[in-house]
Structure formats: structure tokens, C-alpha cells
Short mmCIF file of C-alpha atoms and ligand atoms in Angstrom, two decimals:
data_model
loop_
_atom_site.label_atom_id
_atom_site.label_comp_id
_atom_site.label_asym_id
_atom_site.label_seq_id
_atom_site.Cartn_x
_atom_site.Cartn_y
_atom_site.Cartn_z
CA UNK A 56 -0.02 0.16 0.20
CA UNK A 57 1.43 3.50 -0.72
CA UNK A 58 -0.08 6.68 0.18
CA UNK A 59 0.67 9.85 -1.75
CA UNK A 60 -0.27 13.66 -0.07
CA UNK A 61 -0.76 15.94 -2.15
CA UNK A 62 -1.12 20.03 -1.57
CA UNK A 63 -4.57 20.06 -3.45
CA UNK A 64 -7.23 18.30 -5.30
CA UNK A 65 -6.14 19.42 -8.75
CA UNK A 66 -2.20 17.86 -7.68
CA UNK A 67 -4.10 15.05 -6.71
CA UNK A 68 -5.90 14.61 -10.12
CA UNK A 69 -2.95 15.45 -12.06
CA UNK A 70 -1.24 12.71 -10.43
CA UNK A 71 -4.00 10.31 -10.77
CA UNK A 72 -4.05 11.06 -14.45
CA UNK A 73 -0.26 10.52 -14.78
CA UNK A 74 -0.87 7.00 -12.62
CA UNK A 75 -3.81 6.05 -15.14
CA UNK A 76 -1.83 6.95 -18.55
CA UNK A 77 1.14 5.00 -16.88
CA UNK A 78 -0.92 1.84 -16.41
CA UNK A 79 -2.62 2.24 -19.75
CA UNK A 80 0.74 2.23 -21.60
CA UNK A 81 1.99 -0.81 -19.11
CA UNK A 82 -1.29 -2.82 -19.98
CA UNK A 83 -1.32 -1.87 -23.72
CA UNK A 84 2.42 -3.43 -24.08
CA UNK A 85 1.76 -6.17 -22.09
CA UNK A 86 -1.89 -6.93 -23.53
CA UNK A 87 -2.65 -5.12 -26.12
CA UNK A 88 -5.62 -3.24 -24.24
CA UNK A 89 -6.61 -1.40 -20.93
CA UNK A 90 -9.44 -2.47 -18.86
CA UNK A 91 -9.90 0.07 -16.17
CA UNK A 92 -12.86 0.89 -13.93
CA UNK A 93 -14.15 4.38 -13.16
CA UNK A 94 -15.24 5.53 -9.93
CA UNK A 95 -18.20 7.50 -9.52
CA UNK A 96 -19.11 10.17 -7.17
CA UNK A 97 -17.34 13.92 -7.73
CA UNK A 98 -13.74 13.43 -6.64
CA UNK A 99 -12.87 11.82 -9.93
CA UNK A 100 -14.39 14.94 -12.11
CA UNK A 101 -11.21 16.49 -12.23
CA UNK A 102 -8.59 13.92 -13.32
CA UNK A 103 -11.34 12.81 -16.03
CA UNK A 104 -11.16 16.60 -17.01
CA UNK A 105 -7.46 16.52 -16.86
CA UNK A 106 -7.17 13.22 -18.96
CA UNK A 107 -9.87 14.55 -21.55
CA UNK A 108 -8.14 17.87 -21.81
CA UNK A 109 -4.12 16.73 -21.64
CA UNK A 110 -3.85 13.03 -22.69
CA UNK A 111 -5.90 12.98 -25.95
CA UNK A 112 -2.36 12.14 -27.56
CA UNK A 113 -0.22 10.58 -24.61
CA UNK A 114 -3.07 7.58 -24.54
CA UNK A 115 -4.13 4.94 -27.05
CA UNK A 116 -7.84 5.37 -26.39
CA UNK A 117 -9.06 3.02 -28.70
CA UNK A 118 -7.34 0.22 -26.85
CA UNK A 119 -9.06 1.63 -23.85
CA UNK A 120 -11.89 -0.50 -22.36
CA UNK A 121 -14.12 1.38 -19.93
CA UNK A 122 -16.03 -0.16 -17.08
CA UNK A 123 -17.56 1.30 -14.23
CA UNK A 124 -17.46 0.50 -10.24
CA UNK A 125 -20.95 0.90 -9.45
CA UNK A 126 -24.01 2.73 -10.71
CA UNK A 127 -26.82 4.10 -9.21
CA UNK A 128 -30.22 2.79 -10.12
CA UNK A 129 -31.06 5.39 -12.43
CA UNK A 130 -30.89 5.73 -16.16
CA UNK A 131 -28.26 6.94 -18.23
CA UNK A 132 -29.11 10.16 -18.31
CA UNK A 133 -29.93 11.09 -14.94
CA UNK A 134 -28.37 13.65 -13.02
CA UNK A 135 -27.02 10.84 -10.73
CA UNK A 136 -26.07 8.27 -13.09
CA UNK A 137 -21.71 7.84 -12.97
CA UNK A 138 -21.96 7.21 -16.58
CA UNK A 139 -23.37 10.58 -17.43
CA UNK A 140 -20.88 12.23 -15.31
CA UNK A 141 -17.94 10.47 -16.90
CA UNK A 142 -19.36 10.56 -20.42
CA UNK A 143 -19.73 14.48 -19.88
CA UNK A 144 -16.25 15.07 -18.49
CA UNK A 145 -14.75 12.38 -20.53
CA UNK A 146 -15.74 9.47 -22.32
CA UNK A 147 -17.66 11.99 -25.07
CA UNK A 148 -14.20 13.69 -25.36
CA UNK A 149 -11.73 10.39 -26.13
CA UNK A 150 -11.85 7.57 -28.65
CA UNK A 151 -12.32 4.78 -26.33
CA UNK A 152 -12.72 1.29 -27.50
CA UNK A 153 -15.69 0.46 -25.45
CA UNK A 154 -17.92 1.45 -22.83
CA UNK A 155 -19.39 -0.88 -20.79
CA UNK A 156 -22.29 1.03 -18.84
CA UNK A 157 -23.79 -0.90 -16.06
CA UNK A 158 -27.78 -0.37 -16.60
CA UNK A 159 -29.00 1.63 -14.09
CA UNK A 160 -32.56 1.51 -15.71
CA UNK A 161 -33.01 -1.77 -15.57
CA UNK A 162 -34.26 -4.06 -12.07
CA UNK A 163 -30.93 -3.68 -10.19
CA UNK A 164 -30.78 -7.78 -9.71
CA UNK A 165 -31.15 -7.95 -13.70
CA UNK A 166 -28.67 -5.18 -14.22
CA UNK A 167 -26.21 -6.76 -11.71
CA UNK A 168 -26.71 -10.18 -13.87
CA UNK A 169 -26.33 -8.80 -17.14
CA UNK A 170 -23.08 -6.46 -16.07
CA UNK A 171 -21.51 -9.95 -14.62
CA UNK A 172 -22.51 -11.74 -17.95
CA UNK A 173 -20.61 -8.76 -19.70
CA UNK A 174 -17.66 -9.05 -17.35
CA UNK A 175 -17.35 -13.24 -18.36
CA UNK A 176 -17.85 -12.51 -22.18
CA UNK A 177 -15.32 -9.92 -22.17
CA UNK A 178 -12.28 -11.36 -19.96
CA UNK A 179 -13.47 -14.71 -21.37
CA UNK A 180 -12.91 -16.63 -18.20
CA UNK A 181 -14.81 -18.04 -15.48
CA UNK A 182 -12.25 -16.80 -12.96
CA UNK A 183 -12.65 -13.68 -11.22
CA UNK A 184 -11.60 -10.97 -14.13
CA UNK A 185 -8.43 -9.01 -13.50
CA UNK A 186 -9.12 -5.64 -14.51
CA UNK A 187 -5.63 -3.60 -14.94
CA UNK A 188 -6.95 -0.72 -13.04
CA UNK A 189 -9.66 0.23 -10.56
CA UNK A 190 -10.49 3.59 -9.41
CA UNK A 191 -12.14 4.15 -6.23
CA UNK A 192 -13.26 7.00 -4.04
CA UNK A 193 -14.36 6.61 -0.24
CA UNK A 194 -17.65 7.97 1.22
CA UNK A 195 -17.47 10.01 4.68
CA UNK A 196 -18.70 6.94 5.97
CA UNK A 197 -15.94 4.57 4.62
CA UNK A 198 -17.98 3.03 1.84
CA UNK A 199 -16.14 2.57 -1.40
CA UNK A 200 -18.10 1.91 -4.57
CA UNK A 201 -21.43 1.10 -3.59
CA UNK A 202 -20.22 -1.17 -0.87
CA UNK A 203 -21.73 0.59 2.04
CA UNK A 204 -21.73 -0.08 5.71
CA UNK A 205 -23.47 -3.01 7.03
CA UNK A 206 -24.99 -3.79 3.38
CA UNK A 207 -25.09 -7.65 2.48
CA UNK A 208 -22.77 -6.56 -0.44
CA UNK A 209 -19.39 -6.51 1.02
CA UNK A 210 -19.70 -10.29 2.50
CA UNK A 211 -20.36 -11.52 -0.99
CA UNK A 212 -17.86 -13.79 -2.18
CA UNK A 213 -19.49 -16.03 -5.10
CA UNK A 214 -20.36 -13.08 -7.45
CA UNK A 215 -18.62 -10.28 -9.42
CA UNK A 216 -21.49 -7.60 -9.24
CA UNK A 217 -24.49 -7.68 -7.09
CA UNK A 218 -27.76 -5.32 -6.52
CA UNK A 219 -26.96 -3.97 -3.13
CA UNK A 220 -29.76 -2.37 -0.95
CA UNK A 221 -28.41 0.46 1.00
CA UNK A 222 -31.32 1.33 3.42
CA UNK A 223 -29.57 4.29 4.42
CA UNK A 224 -30.15 6.00 1.02
CA UNK A 225 -33.76 4.40 0.41
CA UNK A 226 -32.12 2.65 -2.77
CA UNK A 227 -30.61 -0.21 -4.03
CA UNK A 228 -27.03 0.41 -6.06
CA UNK A 229 -24.99 -2.04 -8.64
CA UNK A 230 -21.93 -2.62 -7.68
CA UNK A 231 -18.34 -4.79 -8.17
CA UNK A 232 -17.99 -6.68 -5.55
CA UNK A 233 -14.53 -6.95 -3.24
CA UNK A 234 -13.28 -9.89 -4.77
CA UNK A 235 -13.46 -8.40 -8.22
CA UNK A 236 -11.83 -5.38 -6.63
CA UNK A 237 -9.25 -7.39 -5.13
CA UNK A 238 -8.13 -9.34 -7.61
CA UNK A 239 -7.20 -5.94 -9.87
CA UNK A 240 -3.39 -5.26 -10.57
CA UNK A 241 -3.99 -2.08 -9.47
CA UNK A 242 -6.35 -0.22 -7.22
CA UNK A 243 -6.27 3.58 -6.95
CA UNK A 244 -8.10 5.36 -4.62
CA UNK A 245 -8.51 9.04 -4.96
CA UNK A 246 -9.65 10.79 -1.84
CA UNK A 247 -10.27 14.60 -1.46
CA UNK A 248 -11.97 16.95 1.52
CA UNK A 249 -11.87 17.10 5.54
CA UNK A 250 -14.81 14.98 4.97
CA UNK A 251 -13.22 12.43 4.45
CA UNK A 252 -10.10 12.50 7.14
CA UNK A 253 -12.03 10.45 10.15
CA UNK A 254 -12.84 7.55 8.04
CA UNK A 255 -9.53 7.74 6.27
CA UNK A 256 -7.88 7.41 9.65
CA UNK A 257 -9.95 4.36 10.75
CA UNK A 258 -9.14 2.63 7.67
CA UNK A 259 -5.30 3.61 7.22
CA UNK A 260 -4.21 3.68 11.10
CA UNK A 261 -7.29 2.30 12.90
CA UNK A 262 -8.40 -1.36 13.07
CA UNK A 263 -11.43 -0.72 10.94
CA UNK A 264 -14.19 -2.88 11.11
CA UNK A 265 -14.70 -3.89 7.50
CA UNK A 266 -18.33 -4.01 8.05
CA UNK A 267 -18.34 -0.43 9.17
CA UNK A 268 -15.66 0.78 6.93
CA UNK A 269 -15.67 -1.19 3.81
CA UNK A 270 -13.07 0.71 2.15
CA UNK A 271 -10.74 -1.50 4.66
CA UNK A 272 -11.75 -4.66 2.63
CA UNK A 273 -9.63 -3.52 -0.49
CA UNK A 274 -6.18 -5.56 -0.19
CA UNK A 275 -5.37 -5.92 -4.01
CA UNK A 276 -1.86 -7.98 -4.31
CA UNK A 277 0.77 -5.07 -3.36
CA UNK A 278 -1.95 -2.78 -1.73
CA UNK A 279 -4.19 -0.07 -2.85
CA UNK A 280 -2.45 3.11 -3.89
CA UNK A 281 -4.22 6.13 -1.97
CA UNK A 282 -3.79 9.59 -3.69
CA UNK A 283 -4.76 12.22 -1.14
CA UNK A 284 -5.14 15.65 -0.73
CA UNK A 285 -4.08 17.34 2.67
CA UNK A 286 -7.20 17.77 3.97
CA UNK A 287 -8.44 14.31 3.51
CA UNK A 288 -4.99 13.38 4.93
CA UNK A 289 -5.26 15.87 7.76
CA UNK A 290 -5.60 13.31 10.86
CA UNK A 291 -3.11 10.74 9.44
CA UNK A 292 -0.39 10.52 12.08
CA UNK A 293 2.31 10.67 9.75
CA UNK A 294 1.98 12.55 6.45
CA UNK A 295 3.23 9.71 4.17
C1 6PG B 164 -20.53 6.59 -6.02
C2 6PG B 164 -19.42 6.32 -6.01
C3 6PG B 164 -18.78 6.36 -4.08
C4 6PG B 164 -18.13 7.50 -4.37
C5 6PG B 164 -18.13 8.08 -2.84
C6 6PG B 164 -17.10 9.42 -2.80
O1 6PG B 164 -21.16 5.87 -6.68
O2 6PG B 164 -20.90 7.28 -5.36
O3 6PG B 164 -18.97 5.09 -6.35
O4 6PG B 164 -18.26 4.73 -3.79
O5 6PG B 164 -16.45 7.35 -4.80
O6 6PG B 164 -19.03 8.16 -2.40
O7 6PG B 164 -17.83 10.37 -3.60
P1 6PG B 164 -17.36 11.71 -3.84
O8 6PG B 164 -16.51 11.57 -4.53
O9 6PG B 164 -18.79 12.58 -4.22
O10 6PG B 164 -17.18 12.54 -2.24
#
């Protein structure tokens, strides 16, 4: 696990864009394609905008295959859609090979099963799929993707994608499961803002109960990389 602290969200996002490009180059060189999972929420928007603005000619976009870590149960043009955010800021501006959207407009169980089938077809495997890079955020409550505290999805180890009822939000989300995230060649958390400091301290320095802080369940080989701004890192004992 490596923790990088940046002076601002802009610096964090620029560093994350560099990491994205490096992972893309490595994957395309070694395997002819880059299978990447985008995070939702608001934190990644700045990074996605930097990729669209500065990396048009620095990434072989037509070998980039885009997936999502989770989606809300909304249609693709709904303001809450992760796909909508990523499309407006990045995907509509770069010639990616394919975008594998979680179909939030379907009943969540159906959407989850369909997405899992899509992963089986893409990766042509019955083993857990190995993404080249998975981008994640965390909520102030320690959730990541749509693996929320005390929800059923955090225990699932025999599915790759599930519908996860989140009572606190009065909704059901579609999310990748822990085994899929932990199989990734690289996992990068993007965390900015004071409101994440407490959860981050628990996850990185406490002995956080994963049921309460699901981001603590994420342990890919070599550990995740944490890209933090100073506000989010403000409660960490030693600023890395
Ligand atoms: C989502 C994300 C979620 C997000 C965190 C942080 O669908 O919202 O997958 O896990 O990464 O909630 O969100 P912010 O970046 O908006 O703080």
C-alpha cells in the first residue's frame, strides 16, 4: 500500500491522471488493451477532465475498455448517473474502444446479472476478472464503490456484480464485489476533502471493522495506492 498526499485536489488529480496513463501504457504494451474501472461520485471529475484535456494524444484510447465500479439505479441520462458524469467529463471526448455501462435503468438484480455476464464475455474466463486498474473513492462513512457499511454486498464472495440495497439511502445500487476489486492489477483510491479525514484515519491507521468501513476490505496484490489531498490526510499520524 502506498499513500501519496498532495497539496490540493488539482495536484491529486494530475498525479492520478499520470498514474492512469502509465497503467494504460503498461497494459497495452503487455496485453494489447487496458481494462479500467472508473469511480463515480464527484472526486474523480477533475482527474477525468485532465485526461480529456491533456491526454488525448498520450494514451492509445482505442485500446481502452471502460467499465464502472458501481452505478445508481437510474437511467443513463439521470443527474445521479455515474455514467453520465464520466461521459460528460471524459468519455464523450476521447475515442475509447468501448464503454461497458451498468444499466441502471433495469431492475437492479437484472442489471447486476447482465453486467456479470458482460464481464464473463469480455474476460472470457470463469475466474475472477483481473482489471488493469480500478479507480475508487470513499465516502465519509467509509464506503467504496457501492459497498456501504452493514450492507449485504460486502460479504459476497461468489458473485462479481450484485444489487446492493442501501437502506440509509433508501435505494439499491449496482456494485462490483470485493473479490473483483481485490483481483485488480492496480487499485487507486482518490480521496479529497476534510469530510473524509476521519474515515481515512480509521481505514489507514485504525483497526477499522470492515463492516463499518468497507474500504478496509480492499487489499489487491501489493495493496491499493491512496491519492489524498492534505485535507483528507489531515488526521493521519505521519503524513506520508
Ligand atoms: C458513487 C461512488 C462512491 C464514491 C464515494 C465518494 O457512486 O458515488 O462510487 O463510492 O466514490 O461516495 O464520492 P465523492 O467523490 O462524491 O465524495
